[in-house]
Coordinates of C-alpha atoms and ligand atoms in Angstrom, one line a residue:
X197 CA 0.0 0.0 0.0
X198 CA 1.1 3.6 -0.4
X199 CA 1.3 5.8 3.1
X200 CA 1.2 9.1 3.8
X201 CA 2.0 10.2 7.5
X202 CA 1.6 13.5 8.1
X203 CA 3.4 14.8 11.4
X204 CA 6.9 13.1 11.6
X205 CA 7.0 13.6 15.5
X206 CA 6.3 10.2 18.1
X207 CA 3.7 8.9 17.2
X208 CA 3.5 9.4 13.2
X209 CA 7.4 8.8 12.5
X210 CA 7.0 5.1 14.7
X211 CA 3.9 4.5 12.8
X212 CA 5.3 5.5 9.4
X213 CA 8.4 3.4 10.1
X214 CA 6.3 0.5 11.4
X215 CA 4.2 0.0 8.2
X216 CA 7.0 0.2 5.9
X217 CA 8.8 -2.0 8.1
X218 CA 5.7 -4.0 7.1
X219 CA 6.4 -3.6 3.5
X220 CA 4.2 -0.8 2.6
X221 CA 5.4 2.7 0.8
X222 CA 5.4 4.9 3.5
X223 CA 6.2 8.9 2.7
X224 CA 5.9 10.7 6.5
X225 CA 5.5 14.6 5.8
X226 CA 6.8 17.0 8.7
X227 CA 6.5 21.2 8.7
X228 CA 9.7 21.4 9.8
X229 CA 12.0 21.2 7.4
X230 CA 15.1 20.6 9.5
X231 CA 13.3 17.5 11.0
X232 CA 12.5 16.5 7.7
X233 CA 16.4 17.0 6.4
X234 CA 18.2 14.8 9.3
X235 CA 15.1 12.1 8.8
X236 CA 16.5 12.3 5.2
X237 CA 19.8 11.4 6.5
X238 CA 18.5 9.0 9.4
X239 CA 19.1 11.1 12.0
X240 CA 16.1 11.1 14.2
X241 CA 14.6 14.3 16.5
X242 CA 13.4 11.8 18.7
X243 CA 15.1 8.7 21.9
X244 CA 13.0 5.7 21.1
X245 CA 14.9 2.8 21.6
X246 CA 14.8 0.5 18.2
X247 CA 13.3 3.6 16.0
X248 CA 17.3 4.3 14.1
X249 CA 17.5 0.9 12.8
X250 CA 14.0 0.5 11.6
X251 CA 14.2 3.6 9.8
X252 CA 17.8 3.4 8.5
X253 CA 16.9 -0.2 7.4
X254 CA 13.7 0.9 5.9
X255 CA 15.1 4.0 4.4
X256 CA 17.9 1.9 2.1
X257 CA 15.1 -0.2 0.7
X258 CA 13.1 2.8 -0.5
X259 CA 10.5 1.6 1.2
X260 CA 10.6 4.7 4.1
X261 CA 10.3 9.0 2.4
X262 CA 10.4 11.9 4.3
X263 CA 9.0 14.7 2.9
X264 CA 8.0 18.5 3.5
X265 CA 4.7 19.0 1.2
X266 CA 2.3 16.8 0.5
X267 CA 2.5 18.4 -2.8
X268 CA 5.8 16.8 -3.6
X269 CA 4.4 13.1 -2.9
X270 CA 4.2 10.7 -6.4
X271 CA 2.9 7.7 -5.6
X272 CA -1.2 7.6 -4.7
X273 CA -1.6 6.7 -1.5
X274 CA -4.6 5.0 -0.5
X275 CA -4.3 5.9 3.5
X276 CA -3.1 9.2 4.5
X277 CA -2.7 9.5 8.6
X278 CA -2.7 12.8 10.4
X279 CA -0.3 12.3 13.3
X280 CA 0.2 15.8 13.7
X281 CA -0.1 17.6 17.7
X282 CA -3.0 18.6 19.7
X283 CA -1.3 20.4 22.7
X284 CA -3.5 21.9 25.2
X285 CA -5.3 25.4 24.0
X286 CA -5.6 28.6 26.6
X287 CA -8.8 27.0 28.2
X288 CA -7.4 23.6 28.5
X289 CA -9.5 22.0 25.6
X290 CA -7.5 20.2 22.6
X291 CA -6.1 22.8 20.0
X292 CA -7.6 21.6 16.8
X293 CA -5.3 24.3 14.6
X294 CA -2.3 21.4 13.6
X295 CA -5.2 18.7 12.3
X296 CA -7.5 21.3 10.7
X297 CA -4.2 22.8 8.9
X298 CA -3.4 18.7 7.8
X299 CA -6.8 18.4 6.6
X300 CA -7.0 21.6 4.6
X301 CA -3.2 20.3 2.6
X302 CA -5.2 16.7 2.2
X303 CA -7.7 18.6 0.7
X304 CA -5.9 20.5 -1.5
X305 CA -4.1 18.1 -2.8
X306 CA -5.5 14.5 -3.4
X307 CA -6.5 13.3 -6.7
X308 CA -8.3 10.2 -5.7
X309 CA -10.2 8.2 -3.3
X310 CA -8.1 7.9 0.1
X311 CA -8.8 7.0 3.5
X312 CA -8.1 9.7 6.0
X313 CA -7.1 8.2 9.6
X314 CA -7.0 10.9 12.4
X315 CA -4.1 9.1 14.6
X316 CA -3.8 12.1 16.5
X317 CA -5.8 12.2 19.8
X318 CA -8.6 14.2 18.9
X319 CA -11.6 15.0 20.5
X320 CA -15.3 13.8 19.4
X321 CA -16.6 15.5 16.4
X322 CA -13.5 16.6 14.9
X323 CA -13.1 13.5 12.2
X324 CA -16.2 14.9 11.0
X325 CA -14.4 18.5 10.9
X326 CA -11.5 17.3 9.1
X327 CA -14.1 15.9 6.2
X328 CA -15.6 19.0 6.1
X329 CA -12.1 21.2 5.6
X330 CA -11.1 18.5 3.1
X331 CA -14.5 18.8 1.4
X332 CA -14.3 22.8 1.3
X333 CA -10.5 22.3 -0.5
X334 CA -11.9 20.2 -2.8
X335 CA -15.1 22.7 -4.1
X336 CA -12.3 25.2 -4.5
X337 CA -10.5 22.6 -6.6
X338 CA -13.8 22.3 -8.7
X339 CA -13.2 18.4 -7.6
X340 CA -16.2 15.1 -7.2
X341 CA -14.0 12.9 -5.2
X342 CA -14.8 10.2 -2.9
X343 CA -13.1 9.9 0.7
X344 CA -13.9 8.3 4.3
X345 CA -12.2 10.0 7.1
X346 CA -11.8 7.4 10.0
X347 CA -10.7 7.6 13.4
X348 CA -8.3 5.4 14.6
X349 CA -6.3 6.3 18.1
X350 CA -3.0 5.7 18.8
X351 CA -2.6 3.9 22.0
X352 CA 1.6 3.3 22.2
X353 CA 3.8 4.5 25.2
X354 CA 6.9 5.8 24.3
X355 CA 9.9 3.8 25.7
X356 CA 7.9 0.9 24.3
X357 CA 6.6 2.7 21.0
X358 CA 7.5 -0.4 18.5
X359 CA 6.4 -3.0 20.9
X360 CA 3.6 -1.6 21.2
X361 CA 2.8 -0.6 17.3
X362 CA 3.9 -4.0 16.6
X363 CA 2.2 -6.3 18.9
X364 CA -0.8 -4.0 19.9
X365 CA -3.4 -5.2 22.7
X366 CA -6.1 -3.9 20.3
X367 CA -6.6 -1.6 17.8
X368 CA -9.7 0.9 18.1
X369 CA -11.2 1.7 14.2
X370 CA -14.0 4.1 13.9
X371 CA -15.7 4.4 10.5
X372 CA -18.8 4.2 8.8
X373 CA -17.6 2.9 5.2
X374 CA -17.5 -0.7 4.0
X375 CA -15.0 0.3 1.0
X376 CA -12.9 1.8 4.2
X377 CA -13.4 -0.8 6.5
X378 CA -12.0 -3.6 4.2
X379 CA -8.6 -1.0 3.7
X380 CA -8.6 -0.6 7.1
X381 CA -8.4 -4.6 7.5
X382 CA -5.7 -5.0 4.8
X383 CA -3.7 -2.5 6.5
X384 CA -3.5 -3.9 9.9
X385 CA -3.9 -7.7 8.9
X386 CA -0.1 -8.5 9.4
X387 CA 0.0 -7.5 12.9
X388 CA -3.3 -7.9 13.8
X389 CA -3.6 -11.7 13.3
X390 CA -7.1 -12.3 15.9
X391 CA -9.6 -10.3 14.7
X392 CA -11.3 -9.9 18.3
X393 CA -8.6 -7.6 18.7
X394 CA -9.4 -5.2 16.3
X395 CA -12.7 -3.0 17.6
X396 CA -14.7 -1.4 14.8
X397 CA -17.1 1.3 15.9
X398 CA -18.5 4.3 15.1
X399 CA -16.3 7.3 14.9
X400 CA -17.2 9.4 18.0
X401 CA -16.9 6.4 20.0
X402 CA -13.4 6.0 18.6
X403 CA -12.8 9.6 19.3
X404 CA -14.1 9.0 22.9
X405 CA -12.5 5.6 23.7
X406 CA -8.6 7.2 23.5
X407 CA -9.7 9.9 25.7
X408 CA -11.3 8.0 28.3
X409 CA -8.5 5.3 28.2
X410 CA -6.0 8.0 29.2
X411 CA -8.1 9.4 31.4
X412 CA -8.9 6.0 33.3
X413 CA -5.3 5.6 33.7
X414 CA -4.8 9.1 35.0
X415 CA -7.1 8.4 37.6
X416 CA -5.5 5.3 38.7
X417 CA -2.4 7.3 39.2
X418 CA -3.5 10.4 40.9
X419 CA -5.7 7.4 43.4
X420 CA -2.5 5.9 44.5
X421 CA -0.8 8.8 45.0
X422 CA -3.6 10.9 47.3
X423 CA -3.3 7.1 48.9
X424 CA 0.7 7.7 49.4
X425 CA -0.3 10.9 51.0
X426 CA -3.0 9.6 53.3
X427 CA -0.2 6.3 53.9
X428 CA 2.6 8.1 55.1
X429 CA 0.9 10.5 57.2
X430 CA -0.7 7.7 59.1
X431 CA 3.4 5.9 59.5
X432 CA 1.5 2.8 56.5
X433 CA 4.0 2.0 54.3
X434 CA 2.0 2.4 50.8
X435 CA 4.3 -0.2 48.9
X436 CA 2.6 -3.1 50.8
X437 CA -0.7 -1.7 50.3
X438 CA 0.2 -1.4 46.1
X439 CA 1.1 -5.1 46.4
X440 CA -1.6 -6.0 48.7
X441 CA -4.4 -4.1 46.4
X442 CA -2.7 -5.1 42.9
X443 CA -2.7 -9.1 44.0
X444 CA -6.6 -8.8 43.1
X445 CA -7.4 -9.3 39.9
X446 CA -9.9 -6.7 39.8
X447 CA -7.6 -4.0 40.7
X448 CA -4.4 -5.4 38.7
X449 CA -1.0 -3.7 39.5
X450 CA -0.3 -1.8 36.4
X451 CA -0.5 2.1 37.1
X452 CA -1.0 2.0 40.9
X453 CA 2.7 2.9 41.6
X454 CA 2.9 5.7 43.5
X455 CA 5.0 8.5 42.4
X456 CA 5.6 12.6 41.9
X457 CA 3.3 13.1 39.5
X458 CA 2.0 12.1 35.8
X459 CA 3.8 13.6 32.9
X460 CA 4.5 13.6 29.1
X461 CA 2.3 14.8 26.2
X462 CA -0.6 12.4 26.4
X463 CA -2.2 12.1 30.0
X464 CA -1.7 16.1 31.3
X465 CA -3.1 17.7 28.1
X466 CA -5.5 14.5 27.5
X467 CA -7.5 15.0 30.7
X468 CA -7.8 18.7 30.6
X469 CA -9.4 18.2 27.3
X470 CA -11.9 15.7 28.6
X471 CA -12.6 18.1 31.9
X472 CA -13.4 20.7 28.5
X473 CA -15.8 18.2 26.6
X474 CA -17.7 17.4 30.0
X475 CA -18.4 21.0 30.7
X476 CA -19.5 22.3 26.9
X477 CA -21.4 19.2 27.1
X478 CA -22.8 20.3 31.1
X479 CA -21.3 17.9 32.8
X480 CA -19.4 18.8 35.9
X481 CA -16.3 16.3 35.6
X482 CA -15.5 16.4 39.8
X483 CA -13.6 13.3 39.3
X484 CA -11.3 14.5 36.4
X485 CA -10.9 17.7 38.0
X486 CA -9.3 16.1 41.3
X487 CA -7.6 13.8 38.9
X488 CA -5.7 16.7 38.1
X489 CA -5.5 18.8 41.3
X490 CA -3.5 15.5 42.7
X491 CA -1.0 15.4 40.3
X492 CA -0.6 19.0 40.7
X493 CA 0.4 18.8 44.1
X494 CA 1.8 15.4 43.6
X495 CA 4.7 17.4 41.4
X496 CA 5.1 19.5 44.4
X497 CA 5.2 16.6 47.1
X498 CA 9.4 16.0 46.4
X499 CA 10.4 19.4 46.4
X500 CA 8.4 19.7 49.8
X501 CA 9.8 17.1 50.9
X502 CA 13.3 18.3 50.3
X503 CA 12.6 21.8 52.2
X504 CA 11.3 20.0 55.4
X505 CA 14.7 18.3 55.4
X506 CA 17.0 21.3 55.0
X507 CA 14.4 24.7 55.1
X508 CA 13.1 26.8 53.0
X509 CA 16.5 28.6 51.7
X510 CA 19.1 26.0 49.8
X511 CA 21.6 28.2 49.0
X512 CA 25.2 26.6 49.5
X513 CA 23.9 23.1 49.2
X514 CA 24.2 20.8 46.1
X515 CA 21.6 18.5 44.8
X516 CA 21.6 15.9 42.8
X517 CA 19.0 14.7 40.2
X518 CA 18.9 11.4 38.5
X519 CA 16.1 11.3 35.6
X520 CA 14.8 14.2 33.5
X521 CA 12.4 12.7 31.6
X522 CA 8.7 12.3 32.5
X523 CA 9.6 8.3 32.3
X524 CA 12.2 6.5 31.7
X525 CA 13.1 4.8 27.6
X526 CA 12.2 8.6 26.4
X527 CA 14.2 11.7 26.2
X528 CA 10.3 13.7 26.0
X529 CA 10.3 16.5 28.7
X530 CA 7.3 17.6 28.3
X531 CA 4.8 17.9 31.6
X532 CA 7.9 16.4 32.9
X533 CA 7.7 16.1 37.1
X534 CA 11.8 17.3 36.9
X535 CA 10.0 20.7 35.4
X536 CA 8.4 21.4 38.8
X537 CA 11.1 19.7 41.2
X538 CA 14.1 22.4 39.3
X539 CA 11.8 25.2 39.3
X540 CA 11.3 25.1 42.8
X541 CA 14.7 24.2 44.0
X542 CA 16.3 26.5 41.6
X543 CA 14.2 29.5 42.9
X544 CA 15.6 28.3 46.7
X545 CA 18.8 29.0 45.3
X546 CA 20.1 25.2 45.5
X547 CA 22.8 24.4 42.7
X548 CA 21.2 21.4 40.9
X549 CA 23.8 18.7 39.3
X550 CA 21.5 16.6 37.0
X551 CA 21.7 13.7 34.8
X552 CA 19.9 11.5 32.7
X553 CA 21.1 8.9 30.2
X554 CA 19.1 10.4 26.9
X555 CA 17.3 13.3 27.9
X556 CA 19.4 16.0 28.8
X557 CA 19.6 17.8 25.4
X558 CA 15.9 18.1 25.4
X559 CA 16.1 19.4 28.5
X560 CA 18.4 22.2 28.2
X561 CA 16.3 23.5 25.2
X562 CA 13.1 24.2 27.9
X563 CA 15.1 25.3 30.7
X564 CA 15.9 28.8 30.8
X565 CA 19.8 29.3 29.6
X566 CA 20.3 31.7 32.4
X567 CA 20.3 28.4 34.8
X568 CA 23.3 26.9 33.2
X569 CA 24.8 30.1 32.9
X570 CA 24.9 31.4 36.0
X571 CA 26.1 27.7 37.4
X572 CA 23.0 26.9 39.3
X573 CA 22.5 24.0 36.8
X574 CA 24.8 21.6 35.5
X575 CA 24.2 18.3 33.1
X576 CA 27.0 15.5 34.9
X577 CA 28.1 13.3 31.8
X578 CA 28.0 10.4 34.1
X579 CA 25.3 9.4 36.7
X580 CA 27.9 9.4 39.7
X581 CA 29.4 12.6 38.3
X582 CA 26.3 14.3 39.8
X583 CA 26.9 13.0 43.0
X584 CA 29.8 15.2 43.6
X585 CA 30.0 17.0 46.7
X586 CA 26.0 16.5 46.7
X587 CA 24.1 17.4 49.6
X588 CA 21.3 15.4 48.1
X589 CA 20.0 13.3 45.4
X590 CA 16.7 13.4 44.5
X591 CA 15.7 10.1 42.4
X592 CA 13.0 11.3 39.9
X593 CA 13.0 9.4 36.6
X594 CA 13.5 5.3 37.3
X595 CA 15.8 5.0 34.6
X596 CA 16.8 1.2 35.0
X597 CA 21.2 2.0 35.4
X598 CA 19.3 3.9 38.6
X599 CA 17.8 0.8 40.1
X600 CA 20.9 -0.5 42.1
X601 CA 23.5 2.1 42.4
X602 CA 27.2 1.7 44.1
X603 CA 26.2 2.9 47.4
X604 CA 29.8 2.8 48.6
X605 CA 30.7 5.0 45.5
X606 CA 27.4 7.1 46.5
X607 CA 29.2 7.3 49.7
X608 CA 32.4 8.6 48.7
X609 CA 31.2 11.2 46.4
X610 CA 28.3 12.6 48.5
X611 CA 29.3 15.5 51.2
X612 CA 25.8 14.2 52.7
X613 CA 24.0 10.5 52.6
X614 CA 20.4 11.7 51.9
X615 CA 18.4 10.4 49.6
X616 CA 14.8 11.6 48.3
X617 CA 13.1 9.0 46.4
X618 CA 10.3 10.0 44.1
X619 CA 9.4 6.9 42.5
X620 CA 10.1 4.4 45.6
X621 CA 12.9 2.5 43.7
X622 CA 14.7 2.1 47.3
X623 CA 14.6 -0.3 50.1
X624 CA 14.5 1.9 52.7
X625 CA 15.9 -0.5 55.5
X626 CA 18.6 -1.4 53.4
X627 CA 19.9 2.6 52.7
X628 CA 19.1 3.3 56.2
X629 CA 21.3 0.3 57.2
X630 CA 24.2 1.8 54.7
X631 CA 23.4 5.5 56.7
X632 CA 21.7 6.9 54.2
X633 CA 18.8 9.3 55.2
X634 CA 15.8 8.0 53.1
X635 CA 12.9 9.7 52.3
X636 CA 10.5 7.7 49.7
X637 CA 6.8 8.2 48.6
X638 CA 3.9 7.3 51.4
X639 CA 6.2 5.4 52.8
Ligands
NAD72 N1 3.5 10.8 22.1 C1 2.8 9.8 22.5 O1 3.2 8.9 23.2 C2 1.4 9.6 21.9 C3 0.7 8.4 22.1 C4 -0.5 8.3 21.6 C5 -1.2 9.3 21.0 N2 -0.5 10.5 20.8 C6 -1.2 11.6 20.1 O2 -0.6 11.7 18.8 C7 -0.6 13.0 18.3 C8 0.8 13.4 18.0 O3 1.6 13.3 19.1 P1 3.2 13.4 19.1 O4 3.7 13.2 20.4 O5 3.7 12.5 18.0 O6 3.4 14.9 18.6 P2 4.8 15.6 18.2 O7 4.7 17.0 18.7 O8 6.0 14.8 18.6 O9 4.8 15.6 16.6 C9 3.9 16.3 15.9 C10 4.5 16.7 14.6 O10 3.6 17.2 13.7 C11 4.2 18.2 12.9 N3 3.2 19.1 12.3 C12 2.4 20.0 12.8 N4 1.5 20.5 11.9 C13 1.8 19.9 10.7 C14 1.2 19.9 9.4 N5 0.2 20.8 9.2 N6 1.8 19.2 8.5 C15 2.8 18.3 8.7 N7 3.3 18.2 10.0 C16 2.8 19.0 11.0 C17 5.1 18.9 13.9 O11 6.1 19.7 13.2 C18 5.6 17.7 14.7 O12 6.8 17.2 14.2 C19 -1.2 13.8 19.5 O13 -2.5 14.0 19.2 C20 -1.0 13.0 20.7 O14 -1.9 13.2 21.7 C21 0.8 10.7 21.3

């Protein structure tokens, strides 16, 4: 089949990749034209562990294009996928300005029947937007042509991206076409092998089904952690309540882990949207809107944590950070708890050593230059670099070469054994029983 992907970022440069992997003709469009010339080349914008190869191999077959216009595309495709952003507007609904932009360059410049798929998270109604924009482009054109727009949500994590596109738990399709339906099927048939996988439905339920999935597992974070809260103040160790509650089935133990917060492009700017559909559609969402007042203060919970150690002014201590990134396998900062946990420090005057294995160049492009040039940030090339004369480290991304560090090198390095553990990686008897000073999560 021929592909077009428009939006080269996450989710449409894994997906383009992944179906010419699969032996399709894949061309993956990108408005920014420096993306687009290092894709050329192979060099991605983007950590995701497995993505070089796949499109280095896929590139030398011709099977993978990168391209700036979906003007300069040859081949026909029959699926075009927007893939493009949908950050967060002013109010907190989705901003529909990237996809309706995508839709209007479909529109102008298709000459036959395609299938549009909106990959991007979207909210409901919008796949019917997107055929009207394409529909207006094409009465300018003077144009009859047929086209099905389809919804069809993305659902991988980064870290795990081609796992995930590869071996999918399900795939969600929302249509209303036959003749798109059996594309749709063709498409997906090679790595879709059980077909009670695959969930065709109507598209606003599509549309819907992505949100609330995020949203579900937003609120299973944000649970545990008002829990951790609750836990510690009451001296109950909320690790052996996680494994106590995630034994039953019903309950499971994915996403109960408490933590400092929920980050990354998908579940902060996903929920807010939802919070924005409930109330144009009166309904008061109180759930979603504690959803995200925990995580709010759950972002704050480390930093606090740090100031009832040593008090509200840092200035002459050194802190270290391990993990940038809002989860480890990605080098995406964005929503990232790190955000919060510098801000606030930083504004305390503490000088903040950090380091994390993929992430820090994205990092230093959000963070204000006058940290790192005024010396009250510095990027360690080397995990236990950071540790240097630290008062503190402050664990916040669970990066796996942070699991089981060299305590006696820990030792050595760090003017002060205490440890702040924002993702409960520790076991606090054993630090304390190396004379560390732990302080972990509801615990
Ligand atoms: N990142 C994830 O893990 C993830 C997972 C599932 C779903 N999603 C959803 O997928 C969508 C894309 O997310 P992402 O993280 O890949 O975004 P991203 O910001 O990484 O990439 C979006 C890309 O689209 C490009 N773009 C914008 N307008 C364009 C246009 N008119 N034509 C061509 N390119 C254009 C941008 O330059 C950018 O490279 C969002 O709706 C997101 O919610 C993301």
């Amino acid at each position: 089949m021929n592909i077009v992907v428009v939006g080269a970022g996450y989710v449409g440069l894994v997906t383009g990749t992944c179906f010419a992997e699969l032996g399709n003709f894949v061309t993956c469009i990108d408005v920014n034209h420096e993306k687009i010339a290092d894709l050329k080349q192979g060099k991605l914008p983007i950590y995701e562990p497995g993505l070089d190869a796949l499109v280095a191999a896929n590139l030398k077959a011709g099977r993978l294009n990168f391209s700036t216009s979906l003007k300069e595309v040859n081949n026909k495709p029959t699926i075009i996928f927007i893939a493009v952003g949908t950050p967060s507007d002013k109010d907190g609904s989705a901003d529909m300005q990237y996809v309706l932009e995508a839709a209007r360059d479909i529109g102008k410049y298709i000459t036959d029947y395609c299938v549009i798929v909106d990959k991007s998270t979207v909210p409901v109604g919008v796949a019917e937007k997107v055929g009207l924009v394409i529909k207006e482009e094409l009465k300018k054109r003077n144009l009859i042509l047929q086209f099905d727009v389809v919804s069809n949500p993305e659902f991988l994590r980064e870290g795990a991206a081609i796992d995930d596109f590869m071996r999918p738990d399900r795939i969600i399709i929302g249509l209303s076409s036959e003749k798109a339906k059996s594309i749709m099927l063709d498409l997906y048939h090679p790595i879709m092998r059980s077909p009670e996988k695959i969930f065709f439905m109507n598209v606003p339920d599509a549309e819907m089904t992505k949100y609330v999935a995020n949203a579900m597992l937003a609120t299973k974070i944000s649970f545990m952690n008002e829990m951790s809260v609750l836990c510690e103040r009451m001296g109950v160790d909320v690790e052996n309540v996680r494994m106590g509650i995630g034994a039953d089935s019903r309950i499971g133990n994915a996403f109960i882990n408490p933590g400092c917060g929920y980050g990354g492009s998908c579940f902060p700017k996903d929920v807010k949207a939802l919070i924005k559909m409930a109330e144009l559609n009166d309904v008061d969402p109180i759930l979603l809107k504690s959803v995200e007042a925990r995580n709010y203060h759950q972002k704050r919970v480390l930093p606090k944590k740090v100031f009832n150690h040593f008090g509200e002014d840092l200035k002459g201590l050194k802190i270290a950070i391990w993990g940038l990134s809002f989860k480890p396998g990605t080098d995406d900062m964005r929503e990232a708890s790190s955000l919060v946990l510098l801000e606030e420090l930083i504004a305390r005057n503490a000088i903040i050593h950090a380091y994390d294995p993929v992430a820090m160049p994205q990092a230093q492009k959000m963070l204000p230059d006058t940290w790192i040039s005024s010396g009250q940030l510095t990027f360690a090339e080397h995990q236990y670099g950071a540790l240097d004369d630290a008062d503190a480290l402050v664990l916040v991304t669970e990066w796996k070469p942070f699991c089981y560090p060299d305590l006696t090198l820990m030792k050595n390095k760090m003017r002060q054994r205490i440890i702040f553990d924002g993702r409960n990686q520790y076991d606090p008897q054993h630090l304390k029983d190396s004379d560390f000073v732990y302080y972990g999560i509801g615990r």
